[in-house]
PDB file of C-alpha atoms in Angstrom:
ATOM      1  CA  UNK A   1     -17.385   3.484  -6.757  1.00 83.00           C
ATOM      2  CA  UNK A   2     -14.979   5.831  -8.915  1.00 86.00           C
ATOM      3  CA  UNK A   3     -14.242   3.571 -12.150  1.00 89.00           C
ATOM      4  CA  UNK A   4     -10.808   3.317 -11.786  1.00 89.00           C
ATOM      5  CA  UNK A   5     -10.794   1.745  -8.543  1.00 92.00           C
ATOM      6  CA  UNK A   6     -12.898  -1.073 -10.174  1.00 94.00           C
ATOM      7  CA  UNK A   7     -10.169  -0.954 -12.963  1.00 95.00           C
ATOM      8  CA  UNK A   8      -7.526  -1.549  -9.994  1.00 96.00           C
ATOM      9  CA  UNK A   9      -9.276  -4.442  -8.194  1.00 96.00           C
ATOM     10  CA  UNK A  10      -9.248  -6.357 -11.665  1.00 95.00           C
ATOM     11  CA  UNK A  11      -5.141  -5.488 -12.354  1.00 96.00           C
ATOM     12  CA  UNK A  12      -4.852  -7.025  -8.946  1.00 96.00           C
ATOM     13  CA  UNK A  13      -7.220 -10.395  -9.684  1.00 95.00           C
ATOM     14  CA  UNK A  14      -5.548 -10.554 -13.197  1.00 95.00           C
ATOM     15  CA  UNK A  15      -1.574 -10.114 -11.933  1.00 95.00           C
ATOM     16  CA  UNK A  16      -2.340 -12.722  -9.331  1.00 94.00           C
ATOM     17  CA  UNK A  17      -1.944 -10.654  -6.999  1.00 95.00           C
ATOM     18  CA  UNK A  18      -4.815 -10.310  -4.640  1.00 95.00           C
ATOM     19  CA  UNK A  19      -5.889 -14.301  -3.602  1.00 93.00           C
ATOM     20  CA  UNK A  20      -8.511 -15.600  -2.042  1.00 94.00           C
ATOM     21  CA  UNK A  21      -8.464 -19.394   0.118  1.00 92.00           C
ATOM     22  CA  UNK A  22      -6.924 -19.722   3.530  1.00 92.00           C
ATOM     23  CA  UNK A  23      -3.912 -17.563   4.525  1.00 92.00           C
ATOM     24  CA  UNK A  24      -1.666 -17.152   7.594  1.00 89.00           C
ATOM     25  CA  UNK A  25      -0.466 -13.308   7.956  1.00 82.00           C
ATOM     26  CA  UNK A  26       2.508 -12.153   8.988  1.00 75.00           C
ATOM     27  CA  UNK A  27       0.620 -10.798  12.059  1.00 74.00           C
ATOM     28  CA  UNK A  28      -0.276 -14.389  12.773  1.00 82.00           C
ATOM     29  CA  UNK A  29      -3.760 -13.728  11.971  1.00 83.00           C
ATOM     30  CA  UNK A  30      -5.977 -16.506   9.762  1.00 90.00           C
ATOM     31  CA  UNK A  31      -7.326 -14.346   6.682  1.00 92.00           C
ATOM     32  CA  UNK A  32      -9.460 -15.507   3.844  1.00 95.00           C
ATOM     33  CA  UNK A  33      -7.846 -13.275   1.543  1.00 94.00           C
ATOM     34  CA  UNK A  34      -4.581 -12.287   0.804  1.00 93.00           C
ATOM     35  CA  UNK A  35      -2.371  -9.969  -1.325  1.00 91.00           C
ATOM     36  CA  UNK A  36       0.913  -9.858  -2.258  1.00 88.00           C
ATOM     37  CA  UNK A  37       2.961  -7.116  -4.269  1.00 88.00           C
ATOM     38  CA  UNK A  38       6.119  -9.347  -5.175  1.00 87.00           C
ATOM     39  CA  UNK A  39       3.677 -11.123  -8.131  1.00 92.00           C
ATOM     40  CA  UNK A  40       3.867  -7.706  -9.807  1.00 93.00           C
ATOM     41  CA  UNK A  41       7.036  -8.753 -12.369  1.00 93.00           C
ATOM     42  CA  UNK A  42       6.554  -7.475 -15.723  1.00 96.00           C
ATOM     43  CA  UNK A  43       7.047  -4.045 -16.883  1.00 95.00           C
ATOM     44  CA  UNK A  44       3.828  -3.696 -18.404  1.00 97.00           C
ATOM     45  CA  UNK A  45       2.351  -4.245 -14.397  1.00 97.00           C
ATOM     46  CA  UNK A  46       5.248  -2.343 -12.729  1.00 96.00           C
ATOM     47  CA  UNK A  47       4.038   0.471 -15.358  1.00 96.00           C
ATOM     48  CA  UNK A  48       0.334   0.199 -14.584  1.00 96.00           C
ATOM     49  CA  UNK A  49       1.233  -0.216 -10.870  1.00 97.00           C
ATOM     50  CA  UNK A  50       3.178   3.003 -10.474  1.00 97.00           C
ATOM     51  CA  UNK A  51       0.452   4.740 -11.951  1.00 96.00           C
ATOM     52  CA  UNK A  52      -2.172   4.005 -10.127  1.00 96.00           C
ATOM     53  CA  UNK A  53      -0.006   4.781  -7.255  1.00 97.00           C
ATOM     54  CA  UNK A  54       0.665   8.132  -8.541  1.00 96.00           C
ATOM     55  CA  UNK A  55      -2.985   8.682  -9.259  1.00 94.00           C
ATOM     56  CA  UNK A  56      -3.960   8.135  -5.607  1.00 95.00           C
ATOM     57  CA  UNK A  57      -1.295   9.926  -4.433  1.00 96.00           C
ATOM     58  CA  UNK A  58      -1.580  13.016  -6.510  1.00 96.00           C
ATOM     59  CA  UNK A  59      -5.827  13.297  -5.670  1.00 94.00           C
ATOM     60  CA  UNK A  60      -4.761  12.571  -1.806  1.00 94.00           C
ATOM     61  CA  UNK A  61      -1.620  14.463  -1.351  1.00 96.00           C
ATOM     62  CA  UNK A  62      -1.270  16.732  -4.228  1.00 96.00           C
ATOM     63  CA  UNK A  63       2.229  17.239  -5.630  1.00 96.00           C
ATOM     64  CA  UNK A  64       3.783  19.886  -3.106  1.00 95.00           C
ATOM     65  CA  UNK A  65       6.197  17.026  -1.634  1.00 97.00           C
ATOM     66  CA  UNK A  66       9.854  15.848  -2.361  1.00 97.00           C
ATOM     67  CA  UNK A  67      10.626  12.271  -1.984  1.00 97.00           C
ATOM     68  CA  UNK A  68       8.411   9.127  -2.500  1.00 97.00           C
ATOM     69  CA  UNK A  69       9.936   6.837   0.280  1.00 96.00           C
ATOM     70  CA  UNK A  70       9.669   2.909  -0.008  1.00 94.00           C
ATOM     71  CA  UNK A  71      10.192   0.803   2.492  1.00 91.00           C
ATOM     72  CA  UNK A  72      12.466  -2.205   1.904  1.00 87.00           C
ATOM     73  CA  UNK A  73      11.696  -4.574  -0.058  1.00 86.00           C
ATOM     74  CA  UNK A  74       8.504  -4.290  -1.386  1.00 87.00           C
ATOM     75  CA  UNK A  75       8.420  -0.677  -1.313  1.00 91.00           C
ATOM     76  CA  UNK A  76      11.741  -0.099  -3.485  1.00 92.00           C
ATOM     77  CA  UNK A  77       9.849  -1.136  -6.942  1.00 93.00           C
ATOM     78  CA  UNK A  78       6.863   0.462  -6.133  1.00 95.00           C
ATOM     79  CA  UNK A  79       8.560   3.798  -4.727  1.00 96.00           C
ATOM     80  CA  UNK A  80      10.510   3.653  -8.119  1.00 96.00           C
ATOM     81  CA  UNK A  81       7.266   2.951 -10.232  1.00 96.00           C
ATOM     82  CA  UNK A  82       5.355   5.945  -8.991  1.00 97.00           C
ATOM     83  CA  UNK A  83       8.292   8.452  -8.941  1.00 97.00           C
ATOM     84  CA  UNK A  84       7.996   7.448 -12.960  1.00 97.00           C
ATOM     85  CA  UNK A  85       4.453   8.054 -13.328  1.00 97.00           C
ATOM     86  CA  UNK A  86       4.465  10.646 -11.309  1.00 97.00           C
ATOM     87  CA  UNK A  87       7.072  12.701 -13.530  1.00 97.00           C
ATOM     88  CA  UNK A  88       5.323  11.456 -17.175  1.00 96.00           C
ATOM     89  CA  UNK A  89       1.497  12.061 -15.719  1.00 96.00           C
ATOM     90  CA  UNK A  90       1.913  15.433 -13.585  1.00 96.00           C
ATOM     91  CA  UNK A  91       5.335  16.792 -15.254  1.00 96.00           C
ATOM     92  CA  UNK A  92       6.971  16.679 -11.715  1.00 95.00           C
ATOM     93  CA  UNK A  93      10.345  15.355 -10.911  1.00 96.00           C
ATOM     94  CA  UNK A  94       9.930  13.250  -7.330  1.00 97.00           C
ATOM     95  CA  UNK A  95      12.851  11.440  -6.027  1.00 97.00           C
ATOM     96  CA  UNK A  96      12.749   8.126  -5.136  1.00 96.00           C
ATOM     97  CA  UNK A  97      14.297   6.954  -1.645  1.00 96.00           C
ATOM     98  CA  UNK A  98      14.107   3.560  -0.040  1.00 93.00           C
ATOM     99  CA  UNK A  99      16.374   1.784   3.111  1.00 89.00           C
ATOM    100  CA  UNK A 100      18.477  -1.175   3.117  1.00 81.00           C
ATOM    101  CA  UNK A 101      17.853  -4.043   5.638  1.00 69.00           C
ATOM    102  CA  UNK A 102      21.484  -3.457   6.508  1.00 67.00           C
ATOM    103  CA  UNK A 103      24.111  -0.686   7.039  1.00 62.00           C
ATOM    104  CA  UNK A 104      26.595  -0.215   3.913  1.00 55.00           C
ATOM    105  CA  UNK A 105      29.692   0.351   4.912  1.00 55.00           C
ATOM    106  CA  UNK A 106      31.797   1.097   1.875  1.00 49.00           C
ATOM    107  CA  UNK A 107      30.704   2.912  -1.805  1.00 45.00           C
ATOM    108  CA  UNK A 108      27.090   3.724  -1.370  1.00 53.00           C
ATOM    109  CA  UNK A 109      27.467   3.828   1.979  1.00 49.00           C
ATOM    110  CA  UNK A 110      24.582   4.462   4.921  1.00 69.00           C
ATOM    111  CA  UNK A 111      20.653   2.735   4.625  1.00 80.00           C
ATOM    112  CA  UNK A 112      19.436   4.690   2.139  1.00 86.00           C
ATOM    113  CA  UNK A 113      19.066   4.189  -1.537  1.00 87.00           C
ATOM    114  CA  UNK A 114      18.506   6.099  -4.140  1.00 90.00           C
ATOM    115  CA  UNK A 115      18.322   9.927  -3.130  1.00 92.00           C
ATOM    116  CA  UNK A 116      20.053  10.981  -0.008  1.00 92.00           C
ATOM    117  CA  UNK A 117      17.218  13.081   2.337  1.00 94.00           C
ATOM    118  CA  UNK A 118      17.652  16.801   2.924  1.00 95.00           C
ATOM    119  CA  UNK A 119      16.511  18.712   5.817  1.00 97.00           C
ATOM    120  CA  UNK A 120      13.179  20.034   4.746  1.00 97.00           C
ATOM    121  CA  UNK A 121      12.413  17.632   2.552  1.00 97.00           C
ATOM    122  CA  UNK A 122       8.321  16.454   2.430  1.00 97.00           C
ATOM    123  CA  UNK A 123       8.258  13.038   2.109  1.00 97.00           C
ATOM    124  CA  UNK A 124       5.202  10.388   1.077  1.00 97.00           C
ATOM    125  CA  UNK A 125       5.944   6.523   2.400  1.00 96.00           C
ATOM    126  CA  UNK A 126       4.390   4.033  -0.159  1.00 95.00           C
ATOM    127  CA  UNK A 127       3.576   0.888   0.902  1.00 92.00           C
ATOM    128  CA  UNK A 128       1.570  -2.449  -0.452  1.00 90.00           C
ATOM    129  CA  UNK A 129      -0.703  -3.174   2.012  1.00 83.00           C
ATOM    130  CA  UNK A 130      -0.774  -2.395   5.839  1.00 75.00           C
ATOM    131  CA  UNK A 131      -2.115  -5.166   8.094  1.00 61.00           C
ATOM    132  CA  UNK A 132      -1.515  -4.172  11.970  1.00 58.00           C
ATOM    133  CA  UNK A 133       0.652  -0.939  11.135  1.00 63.00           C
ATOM    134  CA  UNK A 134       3.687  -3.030  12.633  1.00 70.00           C
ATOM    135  CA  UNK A 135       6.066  -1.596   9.692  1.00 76.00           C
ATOM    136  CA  UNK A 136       5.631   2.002  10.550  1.00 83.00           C
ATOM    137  CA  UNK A 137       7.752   1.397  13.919  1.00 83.00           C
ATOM    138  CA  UNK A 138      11.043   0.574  11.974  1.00 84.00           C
ATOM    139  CA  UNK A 139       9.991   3.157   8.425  1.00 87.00           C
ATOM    140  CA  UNK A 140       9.281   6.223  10.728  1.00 91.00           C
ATOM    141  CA  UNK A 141      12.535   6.398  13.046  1.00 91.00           C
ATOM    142  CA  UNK A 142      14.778   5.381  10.369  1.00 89.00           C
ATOM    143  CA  UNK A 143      13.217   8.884   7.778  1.00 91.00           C
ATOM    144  CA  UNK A 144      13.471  10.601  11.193  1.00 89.00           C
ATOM    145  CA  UNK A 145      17.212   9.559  11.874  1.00 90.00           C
ATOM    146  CA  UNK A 146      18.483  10.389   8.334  1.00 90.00           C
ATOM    147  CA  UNK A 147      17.792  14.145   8.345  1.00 94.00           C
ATOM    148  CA  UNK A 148      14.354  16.341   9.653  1.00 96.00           C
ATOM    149  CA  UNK A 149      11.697  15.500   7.129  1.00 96.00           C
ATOM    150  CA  UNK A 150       7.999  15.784   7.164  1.00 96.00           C
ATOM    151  CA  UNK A 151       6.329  13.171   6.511  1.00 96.00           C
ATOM    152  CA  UNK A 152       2.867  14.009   4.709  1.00 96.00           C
ATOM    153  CA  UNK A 153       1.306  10.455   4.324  1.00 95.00           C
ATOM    154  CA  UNK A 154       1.439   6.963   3.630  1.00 95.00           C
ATOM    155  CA  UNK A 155       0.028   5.159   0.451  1.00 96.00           C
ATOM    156  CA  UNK A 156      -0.937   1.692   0.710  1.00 95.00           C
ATOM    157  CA  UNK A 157      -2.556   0.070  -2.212  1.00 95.00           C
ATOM    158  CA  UNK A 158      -5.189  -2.010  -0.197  1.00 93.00           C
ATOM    159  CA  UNK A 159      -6.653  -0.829   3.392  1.00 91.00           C
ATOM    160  CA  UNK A 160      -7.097  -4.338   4.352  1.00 88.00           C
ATOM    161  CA  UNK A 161      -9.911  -2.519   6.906  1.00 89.00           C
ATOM    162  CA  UNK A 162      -8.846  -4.781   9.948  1.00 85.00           C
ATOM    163  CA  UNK A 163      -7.841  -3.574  13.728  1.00 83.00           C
ATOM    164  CA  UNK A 164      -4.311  -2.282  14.339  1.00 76.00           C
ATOM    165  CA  UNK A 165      -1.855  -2.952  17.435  1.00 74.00           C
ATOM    166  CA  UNK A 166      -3.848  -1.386  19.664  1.00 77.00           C
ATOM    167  CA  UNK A 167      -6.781  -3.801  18.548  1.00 76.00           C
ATOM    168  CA  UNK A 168      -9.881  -1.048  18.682  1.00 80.00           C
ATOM    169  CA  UNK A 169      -9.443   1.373  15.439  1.00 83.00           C
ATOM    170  CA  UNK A 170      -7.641   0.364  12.040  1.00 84.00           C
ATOM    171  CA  UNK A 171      -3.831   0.217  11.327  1.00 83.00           C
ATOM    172  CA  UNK A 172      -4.559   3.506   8.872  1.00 86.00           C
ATOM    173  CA  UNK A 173      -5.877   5.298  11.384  1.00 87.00           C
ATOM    174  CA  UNK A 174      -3.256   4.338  14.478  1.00 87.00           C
ATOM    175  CA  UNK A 175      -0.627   5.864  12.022  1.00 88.00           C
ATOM    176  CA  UNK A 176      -2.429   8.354  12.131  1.00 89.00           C
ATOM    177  CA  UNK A 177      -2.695   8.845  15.610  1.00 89.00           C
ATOM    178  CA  UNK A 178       0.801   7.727  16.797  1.00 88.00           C
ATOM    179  CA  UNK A 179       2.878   9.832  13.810  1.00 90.00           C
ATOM    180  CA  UNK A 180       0.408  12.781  12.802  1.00 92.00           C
ATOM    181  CA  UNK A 181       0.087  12.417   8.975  1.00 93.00           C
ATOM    182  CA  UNK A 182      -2.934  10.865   6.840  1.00 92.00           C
ATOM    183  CA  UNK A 183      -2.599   6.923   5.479  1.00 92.00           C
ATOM    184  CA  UNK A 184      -4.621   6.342   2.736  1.00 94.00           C
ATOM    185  CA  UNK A 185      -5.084   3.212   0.444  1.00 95.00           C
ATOM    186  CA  UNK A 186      -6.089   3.190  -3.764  1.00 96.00           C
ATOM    187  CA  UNK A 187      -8.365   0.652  -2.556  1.00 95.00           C
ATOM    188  CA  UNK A 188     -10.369  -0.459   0.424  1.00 93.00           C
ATOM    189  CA  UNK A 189     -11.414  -4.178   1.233  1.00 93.00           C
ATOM    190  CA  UNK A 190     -15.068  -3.291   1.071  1.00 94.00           C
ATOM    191  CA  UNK A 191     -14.811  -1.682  -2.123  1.00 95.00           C
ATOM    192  CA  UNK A 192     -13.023  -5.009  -3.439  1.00 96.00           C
ATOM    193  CA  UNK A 193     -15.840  -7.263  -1.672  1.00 96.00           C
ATOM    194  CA  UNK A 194     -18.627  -5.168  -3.146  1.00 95.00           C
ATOM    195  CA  UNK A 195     -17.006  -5.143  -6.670  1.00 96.00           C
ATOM    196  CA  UNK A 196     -16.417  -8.865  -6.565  1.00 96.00           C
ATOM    197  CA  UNK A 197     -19.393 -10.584  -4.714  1.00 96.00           C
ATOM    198  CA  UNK A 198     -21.193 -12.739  -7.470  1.00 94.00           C
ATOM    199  CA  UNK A 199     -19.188 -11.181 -10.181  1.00 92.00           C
ATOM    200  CA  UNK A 200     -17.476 -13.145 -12.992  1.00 90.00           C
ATOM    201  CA  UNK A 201     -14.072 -11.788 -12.803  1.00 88.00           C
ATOM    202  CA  UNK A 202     -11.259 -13.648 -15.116  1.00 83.00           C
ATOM    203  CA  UNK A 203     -13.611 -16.088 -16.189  1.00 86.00           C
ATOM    204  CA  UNK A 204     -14.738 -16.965 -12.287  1.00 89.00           C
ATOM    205  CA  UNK A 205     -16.611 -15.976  -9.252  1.00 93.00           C
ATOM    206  CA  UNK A 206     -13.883 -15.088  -6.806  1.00 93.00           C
ATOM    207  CA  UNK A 207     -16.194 -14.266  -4.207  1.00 96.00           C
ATOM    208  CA  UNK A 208     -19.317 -16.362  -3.842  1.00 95.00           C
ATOM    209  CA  UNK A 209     -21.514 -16.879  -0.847  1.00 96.00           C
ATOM    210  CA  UNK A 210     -19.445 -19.104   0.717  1.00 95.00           C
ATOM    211  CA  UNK A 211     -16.411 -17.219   0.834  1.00 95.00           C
ATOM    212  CA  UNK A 212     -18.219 -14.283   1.342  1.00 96.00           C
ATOM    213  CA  UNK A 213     -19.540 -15.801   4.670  1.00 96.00           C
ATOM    214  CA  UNK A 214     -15.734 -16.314   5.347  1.00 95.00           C
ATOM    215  CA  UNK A 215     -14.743 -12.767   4.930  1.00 95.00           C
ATOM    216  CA  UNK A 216     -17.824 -11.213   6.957  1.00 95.00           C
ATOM    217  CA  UNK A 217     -16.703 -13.879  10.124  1.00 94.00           C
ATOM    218  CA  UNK A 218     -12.940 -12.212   9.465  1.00 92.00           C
ATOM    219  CA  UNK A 219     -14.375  -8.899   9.973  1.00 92.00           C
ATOM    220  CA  UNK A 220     -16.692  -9.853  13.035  1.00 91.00           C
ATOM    221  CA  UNK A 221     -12.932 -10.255  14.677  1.00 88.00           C
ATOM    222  CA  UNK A 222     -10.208  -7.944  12.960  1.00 87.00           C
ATOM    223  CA  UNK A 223     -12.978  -5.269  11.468  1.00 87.00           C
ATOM    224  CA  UNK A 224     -13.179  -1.989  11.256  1.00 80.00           C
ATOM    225  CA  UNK A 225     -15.779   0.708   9.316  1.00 64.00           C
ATOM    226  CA  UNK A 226     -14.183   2.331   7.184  1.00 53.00           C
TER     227      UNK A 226
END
């Protein structure tokens, strides 16, 4: 495993990010792990964040695209964290664009934030973690409405490795399949399991063979290869 994906699975241990225990998913699934974005809050992790991002983006995509796109809410930060380590690591001005929940009506009016989208422009979604793919069906039509973009990919943090809507391949891959571009995560789950699994991380074993056990019966239900 490349170094700094080990390097990533520890920022997301140590900014209490990615937990471990019993959790109920959006999706309504039972998972023994869990990982949430929103407990990224100081600059120092927003700074680290966005460069990561930018460093799995830029060895996945390249830098021949336009717009980083964020989805709201969780994507706005992170959208706006990688557009800045984007410019200061690769010397390339991306724009950052994210939606509103809601319509404005007067000032900055429309969904959008940030930049306005331009016919033509190539576009990369960025996202925190992708369970069932579920988000794509309001993020896709909404780029689509706003002016004719191409989308080149989606970048998630963590490919949580687990069954889409369609319930036989993952969530990464039925984006690809519905929509036509590539979805690719910094991270997979395996690559966090086999970093972690009897290793003292933050002064603890996060994963022992008990929880371990837990993950593998997940994955005998929601799994996927990677």
């Amino acid at each position: 495993m490349e170094q700094y994906k080990k390097e990533f699975i520890e920022f997301m241990v140590e900014s209490d990010v990615l937990k471990f225990g019993e959790f109920t998913l959006k999706s309504g699934r039972k998972s023994p792990f869990f990982m949430n974005a929103g407990a990224y809050v100081t600059g120092t992790q927003l700074m680290r964040l966005g460069e990561y991002y930018a460093n799995a983006i830029y060895e996945n995509y390249g830098a021949d695209f336009d717009v980083l796109f964020g989805p709201a809410y969780k994507g706005i930060p992170l959208s706006v964290a990688a557009c800045i380590a984007f410019s200061k690591l690769y010397g390339k001005e991306i724009r950052y664009c994210s939606n509103r929940k809601e319509i404005k009506d007067h000032g900055d009016t429309g969904i959008l934030l940030g930049s306005k989208l331009k016919d033509g422009d190539r576009v990369v979604m960025i996202e925190d973690v992708t369970t069932s793919g579920k988000s794509m069906e309001e993020t896709v039509p909404i780029l689509k409405s706003c002016a004719n973009v191409e989308i080149i990919g989606l970048m998630v943090s963590l490919n949580r490795m687990e069954v889409g809507l369609g319930g036989k391949i993952s969530a990464l891959d039925e984006i690809r399949e519905k929509y036509g571009f590539m979805a690719k995560a910094i991270v997979t789950m395996e690559e966090v399991v086999e970093h972690l699994y009897g290793r003292n991380c933050q002064g603890r074993v996060l994963i022992d063979d008990t929880l371990k056990a837990a993950i593998d019966e997940y994955y005998k239900t929601y799994g996927v290869k990677s």
